[in-house]
Amino acid sequence: MELSKGYGSAVFGVDAQIITIEVNIVDGTKFFLSGLPDSAVKESEHRIESVFKYFDYRMPRKKVVVNMAPADIRKEGSSYDLPIALGVLKSSGQIVADDLEKYVVMGELALDGTLRPIKGALPIAIEARKHGFKGFILPQENANEAAIVNNLDVIGVHNLVEAIEFLDGSRPIAPIIYDTREHFFNQLNDYEADFAHVQGQENIKRALEIAAAGGHNVIMIGPPGAGKTMLAKRLPSILPPLNLQEALETTKIHSVAGKLGSNAQLITQRPFRSPHHTVSDVALVGGGGVPQPGEISLAHNGVLFLDELPEFKRTVLEVMRQPLEERRVTISRAKLSVDFPANFMLIASMNPCPCGYYNHPEKECVCGSGQVQRYLNKVSGPLLDRIDLHVEVTPVSFDQMTQNRKSESSEEIRQRVIAARDIQRERFKTLGIHSNAMMGSQMVKEVCQINEAGKTLLKTAMERLGLSARAYDRILKVSRTIADLDGKESIGIEHLAEAIQYRSLDREGWAG
């Protein structure tokens, strides 16, 4: 009998930590796990014993002590089955595994010895490379995901025996080779939905182009069937392409959440998440007993679409306010605090009233007096404060739908968006932000200066349309983005005039 040592990993937030798994067999009769294991880890004894019998190995009839260090970190989940099993077999002298300490090993065992996929393979692989391990042994289904990390031998195995035979040298297994850069650039901007397929709605396309160019949040107000959802789904296709760092960040979050699926690879398209309005607070922002990323983190570097915004529970919308400002969410528990990134664009849609036909050009609204205002009041002022563009969507006429005129493609719009973002990146390069939407009030005063004619126009618009005070900064931010799209150094009257029309919900009596 000998003391064996192997390595696994624990994932906290979107980062991993190496766990040392020591196995010793001494006089006695029980199986002991120490180092703050949860119930799933403790149950590994029964799974491992069943697998040993299946493959004609034996569980030592002595006292088996498994220590998982550091002992003050809670170990959770069934992914420690494989490293514990290998440690017991090596310590009891049933296998030769001299190279076990050179690898991080993770995997959940089925009772027939096959390996089930794990969560968080990518952050674990990143941590393994950082600590100088030779490789990472894990279930075959997770191998492509882990192989995104270069300079690390990623060994995908189907069952316990394959892992044993690889370690004793009787089964050579070639490391998975994954050309991250080639895959990344081949799959970039490969979106199915394209603005070229949208007939009409030119004003909405323009509003979404402005939103994409400045990173602005948007709310679309219009009747059912006007195309709000269809337009929202096409927004990621006009955003600037992900860079490699953003792609890795996004893939890490989806890996931790277990959303990548089998044989997953690097995410190369901006995420689009559309939770149903029955979503809970925890499902939206993240949390749970074992903190997991929510929808806002899964939308990191992409778009979060909230359809039928007033139907969401008010508490759900309120917990989203802070992440919208800070672009991250902190989940705090008694013994740990976990940060998940949440830098997303919010696009929301809503009907103008309960029946959906208020202000409709053809159909009559049947809502009673005051119902419209009560419906709109379901969306709180503080949340609307964080939405820069309010866009009214009207149904497309039959003539527009049957036109043969080719619409502008997402690729053409994206090029203008990229040019505007380049201007902003240069403008804010020393300020720690990268888009107009991220400007604070003081920065708006410095960056969004307007001439006397512009001030007069803005004052007149605010008085005549009854715009609220919160609309002032929003109009200036949006007009700055419009000027960037136009390639202009200063904000002109035409830029202000266009920005003013994107504040529908701020007008006094809009629903009165």
Short mmCIF file of C-alpha atoms in Angstrom, two decimals:
data_model
loop_
_atom_site.label_atom_id
_atom_site.label_comp_id
_atom_site.label_asym_id
_atom_site.label_seq_id
_atom_site.Cartn_x
_atom_site.Cartn_y
_atom_site.Cartn_z
CA MET A 1 0.00 0.00 0.00
CA GLU A 2 1.26 3.50 -0.80
CA LEU A 3 0.06 7.06 -0.51
CA SER A 4 -1.14 8.23 -3.92
CA LYS A 5 -1.66 11.80 -5.00
CA GLY A 6 -3.74 13.13 -7.88
CA TYR A 7 -5.36 16.40 -8.88
CA GLY A 8 -8.87 17.57 -9.67
CA SER A 9 -10.45 21.00 -9.71
CA ALA A 10 -13.29 23.03 -8.19
CA VAL A 11 -15.05 25.80 -10.12
CA PHE A 12 -16.12 29.01 -8.39
CA GLY A 13 -17.87 31.58 -10.55
CA VAL A 14 -16.10 31.39 -13.91
CA ASP A 15 -12.70 30.47 -12.46
CA ALA A 16 -11.29 27.14 -11.29
CA GLN A 17 -9.02 26.10 -8.43
CA ILE A 18 -6.79 23.05 -8.32
CA ILE A 19 -7.76 20.42 -5.71
CA THR A 20 -5.19 17.89 -4.46
CA ILE A 21 -6.70 14.41 -3.94
CA GLU A 22 -4.62 12.22 -1.62
CA VAL A 23 -5.51 8.55 -1.03
CA ASN A 24 -4.03 6.39 1.72
CA ILE A 25 -5.01 2.86 2.76
CA VAL A 26 -4.41 1.91 6.41
CA ASP A 27 -5.66 -0.69 8.90
CA GLY A 28 -9.41 -0.48 9.41
CA THR A 29 -12.62 -1.13 7.53
CA LYS A 30 -14.25 2.12 6.36
CA PHE A 31 -14.12 4.60 3.49
CA PHE A 32 -13.45 8.16 4.71
CA LEU A 33 -13.67 11.36 2.69
CA SER A 34 -12.28 14.54 4.24
CA GLY A 35 -11.96 18.11 2.98
CA LEU A 36 -15.54 19.47 3.02
CA PRO A 37 -17.13 17.14 0.42
CA ASP A 38 -20.85 17.55 -0.27
CA SER A 39 -23.33 14.66 -0.49
CA ALA A 40 -22.63 14.02 -4.20
CA VAL A 41 -18.90 13.62 -3.48
CA LYS A 42 -19.56 11.35 -0.49
CA GLU A 43 -21.78 9.10 -2.62
CA SER A 44 -18.82 8.47 -4.93
CA GLU A 45 -17.81 5.52 -2.71
CA HIS A 46 -20.84 3.50 -3.87
CA ARG A 47 -20.43 4.41 -7.55
CA ILE A 48 -16.71 3.60 -7.46
CA GLU A 49 -17.22 0.24 -5.71
CA SER A 50 -19.82 -0.78 -8.30
CA VAL A 51 -17.49 0.16 -11.17
CA PHE A 52 -14.58 -1.77 -9.62
CA LYS A 53 -16.71 -4.94 -9.49
CA TYR A 54 -17.80 -4.40 -13.11
CA PHE A 55 -14.16 -4.33 -14.28
CA ASP A 56 -12.87 -7.01 -11.83
CA TYR A 57 -11.03 -4.58 -9.58
CA ARG A 58 -11.65 -4.61 -5.84
CA MET A 59 -12.37 -2.02 -3.22
CA PRO A 60 -9.71 -2.55 -0.50
CA ARG A 61 -11.14 -4.17 2.64
CA LYS A 62 -9.16 -1.77 4.74
CA LYS A 63 -9.61 1.81 5.83
CA VAL A 64 -9.49 4.03 2.73
CA VAL A 65 -8.80 7.68 3.55
CA VAL A 66 -9.35 10.25 0.78
CA ASN A 67 -8.30 13.80 1.58
CA MET A 68 -9.26 16.69 -0.70
CA ALA A 69 -7.12 19.78 -0.16
CA PRO A 70 -7.36 22.66 0.50
CA ALA A 71 -9.73 21.45 3.22
CA ASP A 72 -11.48 24.81 3.75
CA ILE A 73 -13.01 24.86 0.22
CA ARG A 74 -16.28 23.00 -0.26
CA LYS A 75 -16.08 20.26 -2.94
CA GLU A 76 -19.32 19.80 -4.84
CA GLY A 77 -20.65 17.48 -7.52
CA SER A 78 -19.92 14.03 -8.87
CA SER A 79 -17.00 15.03 -11.11
CA TYR A 80 -14.45 13.77 -8.56
CA ASP A 81 -15.39 10.10 -9.16
CA LEU A 82 -12.62 9.43 -11.69
CA PRO A 83 -9.66 10.97 -9.77
CA ILE A 84 -10.77 9.28 -6.52
CA ALA A 85 -11.14 5.91 -8.27
CA LEU A 86 -7.70 6.17 -9.88
CA GLY A 87 -6.19 7.20 -6.54
CA VAL A 88 -7.71 4.19 -4.74
CA LEU A 89 -6.50 1.77 -7.44
CA LYS A 90 -2.99 3.21 -7.42
CA SER A 91 -2.75 3.33 -3.64
CA SER A 92 -3.92 -0.31 -3.35
CA GLY A 93 -1.34 -1.40 -5.95
CA GLN A 94 -3.91 -2.62 -8.51
CA ILE A 95 -2.65 -0.31 -11.26
CA VAL A 96 0.59 1.39 -12.26
CA ALA A 97 0.02 5.11 -12.74
CA ASP A 98 3.34 6.85 -12.24
CA ASP A 99 2.22 9.87 -14.29
CA LEU A 100 -1.01 10.45 -12.33
CA GLU A 101 0.41 13.55 -10.62
CA LYS A 102 1.20 15.15 -14.00
CA TYR A 103 -2.50 15.41 -14.94
CA VAL A 104 -5.63 17.09 -13.69
CA VAL A 105 -8.36 14.42 -13.79
CA MET A 106 -12.15 14.95 -13.69
CA GLY A 107 -15.17 12.83 -14.60
CA GLU A 108 -18.40 11.35 -13.25
CA LEU A 109 -18.63 7.55 -13.37
CA ALA A 110 -21.73 5.64 -14.44
CA LEU A 111 -22.16 2.24 -12.78
CA ASP A 112 -20.76 0.51 -15.88
CA GLY A 113 -17.61 2.63 -15.78
CA THR A 114 -18.46 4.99 -18.65
CA LEU A 115 -17.82 8.68 -18.07
CA ARG A 116 -20.51 11.32 -18.07
CA PRO A 117 -19.71 14.93 -19.09
CA ILE A 118 -18.75 17.56 -16.54
CA LYS A 119 -19.37 21.29 -16.18
CA GLY A 120 -16.60 23.88 -16.35
CA ALA A 121 -14.09 21.95 -18.48
CA LEU A 122 -12.72 25.15 -20.07
CA PRO A 123 -11.89 27.08 -16.86
CA ILE A 124 -10.39 23.88 -15.39
CA ALA A 125 -8.16 23.48 -18.46
CA ILE A 126 -7.05 27.12 -18.18
CA GLU A 127 -6.14 26.58 -14.51
CA ALA A 128 -4.31 23.33 -15.28
CA ARG A 129 -2.11 25.07 -17.87
CA LYS A 130 -1.50 27.95 -15.48
CA HIS A 131 -0.17 25.51 -12.84
CA GLY A 132 2.12 23.74 -15.31
CA PHE A 133 0.35 20.37 -15.54
CA LYS A 134 1.24 18.19 -18.51
CA GLY A 135 -2.39 17.50 -19.38
CA PHE A 136 -6.05 17.08 -18.48
CA ILE A 137 -7.82 13.69 -18.48
CA LEU A 138 -11.60 14.09 -18.80
CA PRO A 139 -14.71 12.63 -20.49
CA GLN A 140 -14.50 12.45 -24.29
CA GLU A 141 -17.59 14.66 -24.66
CA ASN A 142 -15.78 17.58 -22.99
CA ALA A 143 -12.48 17.13 -24.84
CA ASN A 144 -13.08 19.65 -27.65
CA GLU A 145 -14.09 22.30 -25.14
CA ALA A 146 -10.94 21.82 -23.03
CA ALA A 147 -8.74 21.64 -26.17
CA ILE A 148 -9.43 25.34 -26.77
CA VAL A 149 -6.55 25.83 -24.30
CA ASN A 150 -3.18 25.52 -26.07
CA ASN A 151 -0.01 23.94 -24.63
CA LEU A 152 -1.96 21.36 -22.61
CA ASP A 153 -2.42 17.67 -23.51
CA VAL A 154 -6.19 17.14 -23.46
CA ILE A 155 -6.90 13.39 -23.18
CA GLY A 156 -10.51 12.43 -23.78
CA VAL A 157 -11.52 9.00 -22.44
CA HIS A 158 -14.80 7.07 -22.64
CA ASN A 159 -14.51 5.00 -19.46
CA LEU A 160 -12.37 4.14 -16.42
CA VAL A 161 -10.39 1.41 -18.21
CA GLU A 162 -9.26 3.79 -20.97
CA ALA A 163 -7.94 6.20 -18.33
CA ILE A 164 -6.10 3.35 -16.53
CA GLU A 165 -4.56 2.00 -19.75
CA PHE A 166 -3.48 5.49 -20.82
CA LEU A 167 -1.71 6.05 -17.49
CA ASP A 168 0.04 2.65 -17.48
CA GLY A 169 1.18 3.15 -21.08
CA SER A 170 -0.72 0.23 -22.66
CA ARG A 171 -3.13 2.47 -24.62
CA PRO A 172 -1.64 5.48 -26.42
CA ILE A 173 -4.21 8.28 -26.73
CA ALA A 174 -3.30 11.26 -28.90
CA PRO A 175 -4.11 14.65 -27.36
CA ILE A 176 -6.99 16.53 -28.99
CA ILE A 177 -5.61 19.16 -31.38
CA TYR A 178 -7.82 22.20 -31.81
CA ASP A 179 -6.76 25.18 -33.88
CA THR A 180 -8.54 27.89 -31.89
CA ARG A 181 -7.71 30.77 -34.19
CA GLU A 182 -8.64 28.96 -37.40
CA HIS A 183 -12.00 27.83 -36.00
CA PHE A 184 -12.63 31.27 -34.52
CA PHE A 185 -12.08 33.18 -37.76
CA ASN A 186 -13.90 30.57 -39.91
CA GLN A 187 -17.08 30.72 -37.80
CA LEU A 188 -17.09 34.46 -37.07
CA ASN A 189 -20.31 36.31 -37.98
CA ASP A 190 -21.95 33.14 -39.25
CA TYR A 191 -25.50 34.20 -38.31
CA GLU A 192 -28.63 32.63 -39.77
CA ALA A 193 -30.87 35.66 -39.14
CA ASP A 194 -30.07 38.64 -41.38
CA PHE A 195 -31.59 42.08 -41.85
CA ALA A 196 -31.62 41.41 -45.60
CA HIS A 197 -34.69 39.21 -44.98
CA VAL A 198 -36.69 42.04 -43.36
CA GLN A 199 -39.06 43.99 -45.60
CA GLY A 200 -39.93 47.53 -44.50
CA GLN A 201 -39.36 48.68 -40.90
CA GLU A 202 -36.55 51.01 -42.04
CA ASN A 203 -36.98 53.27 -39.00
CA ILE A 204 -36.62 50.31 -36.61
CA LYS A 205 -33.53 49.04 -38.44
CA ARG A 206 -32.05 52.51 -38.11
CA ALA A 207 -32.80 52.59 -34.37
CA LEU A 208 -31.18 49.18 -33.86
CA GLU A 209 -28.14 50.29 -35.87
CA ILE A 210 -27.77 53.29 -33.53
CA ALA A 211 -28.20 51.02 -30.50
CA ALA A 212 -25.52 48.62 -31.77
CA ALA A 213 -23.14 51.47 -32.62
CA GLY A 214 -23.30 53.02 -29.14
CA GLY A 215 -24.06 49.95 -27.00
CA HIS A 216 -27.42 51.46 -26.05
CA ASN A 217 -30.29 49.55 -24.47
CA VAL A 218 -33.56 49.62 -26.46
CA ILE A 219 -37.27 49.14 -25.83
CA MET A 220 -39.66 48.56 -28.72
CA ILE A 221 -43.34 49.41 -28.29
CA GLY A 222 -45.86 48.11 -30.79
CA PRO A 223 -48.88 45.87 -31.42
CA PRO A 224 -48.72 42.07 -31.72
CA GLY A 225 -47.33 40.86 -35.05
CA ALA A 226 -45.47 44.07 -35.85
CA GLY A 227 -42.12 42.25 -35.99
CA LYS A 228 -40.56 43.18 -32.61
CA THR A 229 -39.19 39.69 -31.87
CA MET A 230 -38.00 39.13 -35.44
CA LEU A 231 -36.04 42.41 -35.39
CA ALA A 232 -34.58 41.74 -31.92
CA LYS A 233 -33.22 38.34 -33.03
CA ARG A 234 -31.25 40.06 -35.77
CA LEU A 235 -29.51 42.55 -33.47
CA PRO A 236 -26.47 40.29 -32.70
CA SER A 237 -25.79 40.05 -36.45
CA ILE A 238 -24.95 43.78 -36.67
CA LEU A 239 -22.86 44.02 -33.50
CA PRO A 240 -19.05 44.15 -33.91
CA PRO A 241 -17.55 40.63 -34.11
CA LEU A 242 -16.31 39.01 -30.90
CA ASN A 243 -12.58 39.20 -30.39
CA LEU A 244 -10.76 36.08 -29.19
CA GLN A 245 -10.69 37.25 -25.56
CA GLU A 246 -14.45 37.92 -25.55
CA ALA A 247 -15.09 34.53 -27.17
CA LEU A 248 -13.10 32.78 -24.41
CA GLU A 249 -14.95 34.74 -21.68
CA THR A 250 -18.32 33.85 -23.18
CA THR A 251 -17.40 30.16 -23.63
CA LYS A 252 -16.20 29.96 -20.00
CA ILE A 253 -19.56 31.17 -18.68
CA HIS A 254 -21.54 28.72 -20.83
CA SER A 255 -19.12 25.94 -19.80
CA VAL A 256 -19.67 26.61 -16.09
CA ALA A 257 -23.44 26.64 -16.64
CA GLY A 258 -23.29 23.36 -18.57
CA LYS A 259 -24.89 24.97 -21.63
CA LEU A 260 -22.30 24.00 -24.25
CA GLY A 261 -23.57 20.47 -24.88
CA SER A 262 -21.49 17.52 -26.05
CA ASN A 263 -18.47 18.02 -28.31
CA ALA A 264 -18.79 21.78 -27.83
CA GLN A 265 -16.27 24.23 -29.20
CA LEU A 266 -15.40 27.90 -28.88
CA ILE A 267 -18.42 30.24 -29.05
CA THR A 268 -17.82 32.57 -32.00
CA GLN A 269 -21.17 34.39 -32.20
CA ARG A 270 -22.55 36.92 -29.80
CA PRO A 271 -25.10 35.23 -27.49
CA PHE A 272 -28.82 35.98 -27.75
CA ARG A 273 -30.80 35.05 -24.64
CA SER A 274 -34.58 35.35 -24.46
CA PRO A 275 -35.94 34.18 -21.07
CA HIS A 276 -39.70 33.70 -20.69
CA HIS A 277 -41.56 36.26 -18.59
CA THR A 278 -42.16 33.62 -15.87
CA VAL A 279 -38.40 33.52 -15.13
CA SER A 280 -37.42 33.75 -11.44
CA ASP A 281 -34.99 36.24 -9.88
CA VAL A 282 -32.30 33.55 -9.46
CA ALA A 283 -32.71 32.23 -13.01
CA LEU A 284 -32.30 35.75 -14.41
CA VAL A 285 -29.37 37.12 -12.38
CA GLY A 286 -27.80 33.89 -11.11
CA GLY A 287 -27.44 32.27 -7.71
CA GLY A 288 -28.64 29.09 -6.04
CA GLY A 289 -27.06 26.93 -3.34
CA VAL A 290 -24.12 26.32 -5.66
CA PRO A 291 -23.90 29.76 -7.39
CA GLN A 292 -24.56 29.38 -11.10
CA PRO A 293 -24.66 32.08 -13.81
CA GLY A 294 -28.12 33.40 -14.74
CA GLU A 295 -29.53 34.61 -18.04
CA ILE A 296 -27.83 38.02 -17.77
CA SER A 297 -24.41 36.33 -17.52
CA LEU A 298 -25.20 33.89 -20.32
CA ALA A 299 -25.92 37.02 -22.39
CA HIS A 300 -22.46 38.45 -21.56
CA ASN A 301 -20.92 40.08 -24.68
CA GLY A 302 -24.27 39.64 -26.43
CA VAL A 303 -27.96 40.51 -26.22
CA LEU A 304 -30.59 39.90 -23.55
CA PHE A 305 -34.10 40.11 -25.03
CA LEU A 306 -37.05 40.55 -22.66
CA ASP A 307 -40.24 40.04 -24.65
CA GLU A 308 -43.50 41.43 -23.18
CA LEU A 309 -41.59 43.43 -20.56
CA PRO A 310 -44.62 44.44 -18.38
CA GLU A 311 -45.46 40.74 -17.89
CA PHE A 312 -42.20 40.10 -16.00
CA LYS A 313 -42.51 40.15 -12.22
CA ARG A 314 -41.51 43.54 -10.87
CA THR A 315 -38.98 41.98 -8.46
CA VAL A 316 -37.27 40.24 -11.38
CA LEU A 317 -36.83 43.53 -13.26
CA GLU A 318 -35.66 45.40 -10.16
CA VAL A 319 -32.81 42.96 -9.41
CA MET A 320 -31.51 43.62 -12.92
CA ARG A 321 -30.94 47.34 -12.33
CA GLN A 322 -27.57 47.04 -10.58
CA PRO A 323 -26.03 44.59 -13.09
CA LEU A 324 -27.10 46.96 -15.88
CA GLU A 325 -24.99 49.69 -14.26
CA GLU A 326 -22.01 47.66 -13.03
CA ARG A 327 -21.92 45.12 -15.91
CA ARG A 328 -21.34 42.27 -13.48
CA VAL A 329 -23.37 40.50 -10.79
CA THR A 330 -22.11 39.46 -7.35
CA ILE A 331 -23.66 36.41 -5.66
CA SER A 332 -22.90 36.46 -1.93
CA ARG A 333 -23.16 33.50 0.42
CA ALA A 334 -22.08 33.01 4.04
CA LYS A 335 -18.71 31.50 3.12
CA LEU A 336 -18.05 32.80 -0.37
CA SER A 337 -18.78 35.58 -2.81
CA VAL A 338 -18.81 34.90 -6.54
CA ASP A 339 -18.67 37.42 -9.40
CA PHE A 340 -20.19 36.65 -12.78
CA PRO A 341 -19.64 39.06 -15.71
CA ALA A 342 -22.84 40.55 -17.17
CA ASN A 343 -21.86 43.03 -19.90
CA PHE A 344 -24.85 42.74 -22.21
CA MET A 345 -27.12 44.88 -24.36
CA LEU A 346 -30.73 44.90 -23.18
CA ILE A 347 -33.45 44.92 -25.80
CA ALA A 348 -37.03 44.79 -24.55
CA SER A 349 -40.39 44.77 -26.27
CA MET A 350 -43.91 45.48 -25.09
CA ASN A 351 -47.43 46.06 -26.31
CA PRO A 352 -48.65 49.65 -25.83
CA CYS A 353 -51.65 48.43 -23.80
CA PRO A 354 -53.22 45.17 -22.51
CA CYS A 355 -55.11 44.49 -25.76
CA GLY A 356 -52.09 45.56 -27.84
CA TYR A 357 -53.79 47.98 -30.24
CA TYR A 358 -53.40 51.42 -28.64
CA ASN A 359 -52.31 53.89 -31.36
CA HIS A 360 -52.77 51.18 -34.03
CA PRO A 361 -53.36 52.69 -37.49
CA GLU A 362 -56.23 50.30 -38.35
CA LYS A 363 -57.47 48.36 -35.30
CA GLU A 364 -59.30 49.95 -32.40
CA CYS A 365 -58.06 49.71 -28.79
CA VAL A 366 -60.66 48.24 -26.42
CA CYS A 367 -58.86 49.07 -23.18
CA GLY A 368 -60.73 51.21 -20.69
CA SER A 369 -59.70 54.60 -19.38
CA GLY A 370 -56.59 54.39 -17.23
CA GLN A 371 -55.81 50.79 -18.23
CA VAL A 372 -53.14 51.87 -20.69
CA GLN A 373 -51.31 53.98 -18.12
CA ARG A 374 -51.51 51.24 -15.47
CA TYR A 375 -50.07 48.77 -17.97
CA LEU A 376 -47.14 51.06 -18.80
CA ASN A 377 -46.55 51.76 -15.11
CA LYS A 378 -45.67 48.08 -14.60
CA VAL A 379 -42.25 49.02 -15.98
CA SER A 380 -40.54 51.09 -13.29
CA GLY A 381 -38.96 54.48 -13.90
CA PRO A 382 -35.51 53.40 -12.61
CA LEU A 383 -35.42 50.59 -15.18
CA LEU A 384 -36.51 52.94 -17.99
CA ASP A 385 -33.69 55.24 -16.82
CA ARG A 386 -31.26 52.64 -18.08
CA ILE A 387 -32.86 52.34 -21.53
CA ASP A 388 -31.65 54.94 -24.02
CA LEU A 389 -33.92 54.35 -27.02
CA HIS A 390 -37.71 54.02 -27.01
CA VAL A 391 -38.88 52.97 -30.47
CA GLU A 392 -42.46 52.71 -31.72
CA VAL A 393 -42.98 49.75 -34.07
CA THR A 394 -45.88 49.85 -36.53
CA PRO A 395 -47.13 46.88 -38.57
CA VAL A 396 -45.74 46.42 -42.08
CA SER A 397 -48.29 47.08 -44.83
CA PHE A 398 -49.13 44.49 -47.49
CA ASP A 399 -47.43 46.62 -50.16
CA GLN A 400 -44.18 46.70 -48.18
CA MET A 401 -44.28 42.94 -47.57
CA THR A 402 -44.66 42.18 -51.26
CA GLN A 403 -41.95 44.55 -52.49
CA ASN A 404 -39.10 42.96 -54.43
CA ARG A 405 -36.64 45.62 -53.30
CA LYS A 406 -33.63 44.02 -51.61
CA SER A 407 -33.08 45.20 -48.05
CA GLU A 408 -29.69 46.14 -46.66
CA SER A 409 -27.80 43.15 -45.26
CA SER A 410 -26.51 42.79 -41.71
CA GLU A 411 -22.93 42.80 -43.06
CA GLU A 412 -23.38 46.28 -44.59
CA ILE A 413 -24.91 47.67 -41.40
CA ARG A 414 -22.21 45.98 -39.27
CA GLN A 415 -19.43 47.78 -41.14
CA ARG A 416 -20.92 51.17 -40.19
CA VAL A 417 -21.35 50.00 -36.59
CA ILE A 418 -17.69 48.90 -36.42
CA ALA A 419 -16.52 52.28 -37.78
CA ALA A 420 -18.57 54.11 -35.11
CA ARG A 421 -17.23 51.82 -32.36
CA ASP A 422 -13.66 52.49 -33.52
CA ILE A 423 -14.26 56.23 -33.07
CA GLN A 424 -15.57 55.60 -29.52
CA ARG A 425 -12.69 53.28 -28.64
CA GLU A 426 -10.25 56.01 -29.58
CA ARG A 427 -12.26 58.65 -27.67
CA PHE A 428 -12.44 56.64 -24.44
CA LYS A 429 -9.09 54.78 -24.61
CA THR A 430 -7.80 56.34 -21.37
CA LEU A 431 -11.13 56.35 -19.50
CA GLY A 432 -11.77 52.64 -19.00
CA ILE A 433 -14.98 52.51 -21.06
CA HIS A 434 -15.53 51.60 -24.70
CA SER A 435 -18.96 52.88 -25.82
CA ASN A 436 -21.14 55.98 -25.59
CA ALA A 437 -23.77 54.15 -23.53
CA MET A 438 -21.26 53.73 -20.67
CA MET A 439 -20.73 57.48 -20.18
CA GLY A 440 -21.63 58.98 -16.81
CA SER A 441 -23.39 62.34 -16.39
CA GLN A 442 -20.15 64.31 -16.00
CA MET A 443 -18.62 62.68 -19.06
CA VAL A 444 -21.76 63.47 -21.08
CA LYS A 445 -21.26 67.17 -20.31
CA GLU A 446 -17.66 67.01 -21.55
CA VAL A 447 -18.11 64.79 -24.62
CA CYS A 448 -21.60 65.73 -25.85
CA GLN A 449 -21.34 69.50 -26.16
CA ILE A 450 -23.88 71.19 -28.42
CA ASN A 451 -24.07 74.69 -29.93
CA GLU A 452 -26.68 77.35 -29.16
CA ALA A 453 -28.98 76.21 -31.96
CA GLY A 454 -28.85 72.67 -30.57
CA LYS A 455 -29.64 73.88 -27.05
CA THR A 456 -32.62 75.83 -28.35
CA LEU A 457 -33.92 72.79 -30.24
CA LEU A 458 -33.49 70.54 -27.22
CA LYS A 459 -35.18 73.02 -24.87
CA THR A 460 -38.13 73.45 -27.25
CA ALA A 461 -38.49 69.67 -27.69
CA MET A 462 -38.44 69.03 -23.96
CA GLU A 463 -41.08 71.68 -23.33
CA ARG A 464 -43.40 70.80 -26.23
CA LEU A 465 -43.17 67.03 -25.89
CA GLY A 466 -43.13 67.17 -22.09
CA LEU A 467 -39.93 65.14 -21.91
CA SER A 468 -38.74 64.28 -18.42
CA ALA A 469 -35.37 65.37 -17.00
CA ARG A 470 -33.96 61.84 -17.35
CA ALA A 471 -34.41 62.13 -21.12
CA TYR A 472 -31.82 64.93 -21.36
CA ASP A 473 -28.66 62.83 -20.89
CA ARG A 474 -30.12 59.99 -22.94
CA ILE A 475 -30.80 62.27 -25.92
CA LEU A 476 -27.25 63.64 -25.78
CA LYS A 477 -25.70 60.14 -25.61
CA VAL A 478 -27.77 58.89 -28.54
CA SER A 479 -27.09 62.04 -30.60
CA ARG A 480 -23.35 61.52 -29.98
CA THR A 481 -23.67 57.98 -31.39
CA ILE A 482 -25.62 59.24 -34.42
CA ALA A 483 -22.87 61.79 -35.06
CA ASP A 484 -20.27 58.98 -34.80
CA LEU A 485 -22.20 56.96 -37.39
CA ASP A 486 -22.19 60.08 -39.55
CA GLY A 487 -18.43 60.49 -39.03
CA LYS A 488 -18.87 63.99 -37.58
CA GLU A 489 -16.68 65.56 -34.88
CA SER A 490 -19.49 67.58 -33.32
CA ILE A 491 -23.17 66.96 -32.65
CA GLY A 492 -25.36 68.73 -35.22
CA ILE A 493 -29.00 69.77 -35.08
CA GLU A 494 -29.95 66.85 -37.35
CA HIS A 495 -28.36 64.38 -34.90
CA LEU A 496 -30.25 65.90 -31.97
CA ALA A 497 -33.52 65.91 -33.90
CA GLU A 498 -33.20 62.20 -34.67
CA ALA A 499 -32.29 61.35 -31.06
CA ILE A 500 -35.31 63.24 -29.70
CA GLN A 501 -37.74 60.98 -31.55
CA TYR A 502 -36.38 57.94 -29.69
CA ARG A 503 -37.89 58.98 -26.33
CA SER A 504 -41.53 57.92 -26.78
CA LEU A 505 -42.19 56.76 -23.21
CA ASP A 506 -40.86 60.02 -21.73
CA ARG A 507 -43.54 62.17 -23.34
CA GLU A 508 -46.16 63.44 -20.95
CA GLY A 509 -49.52 61.93 -21.73
CA TRP A 510 -48.04 59.43 -24.22
CA ALA A 511 -50.62 56.96 -22.99
CA GLY A 512 -53.20 59.51 -21.91
#
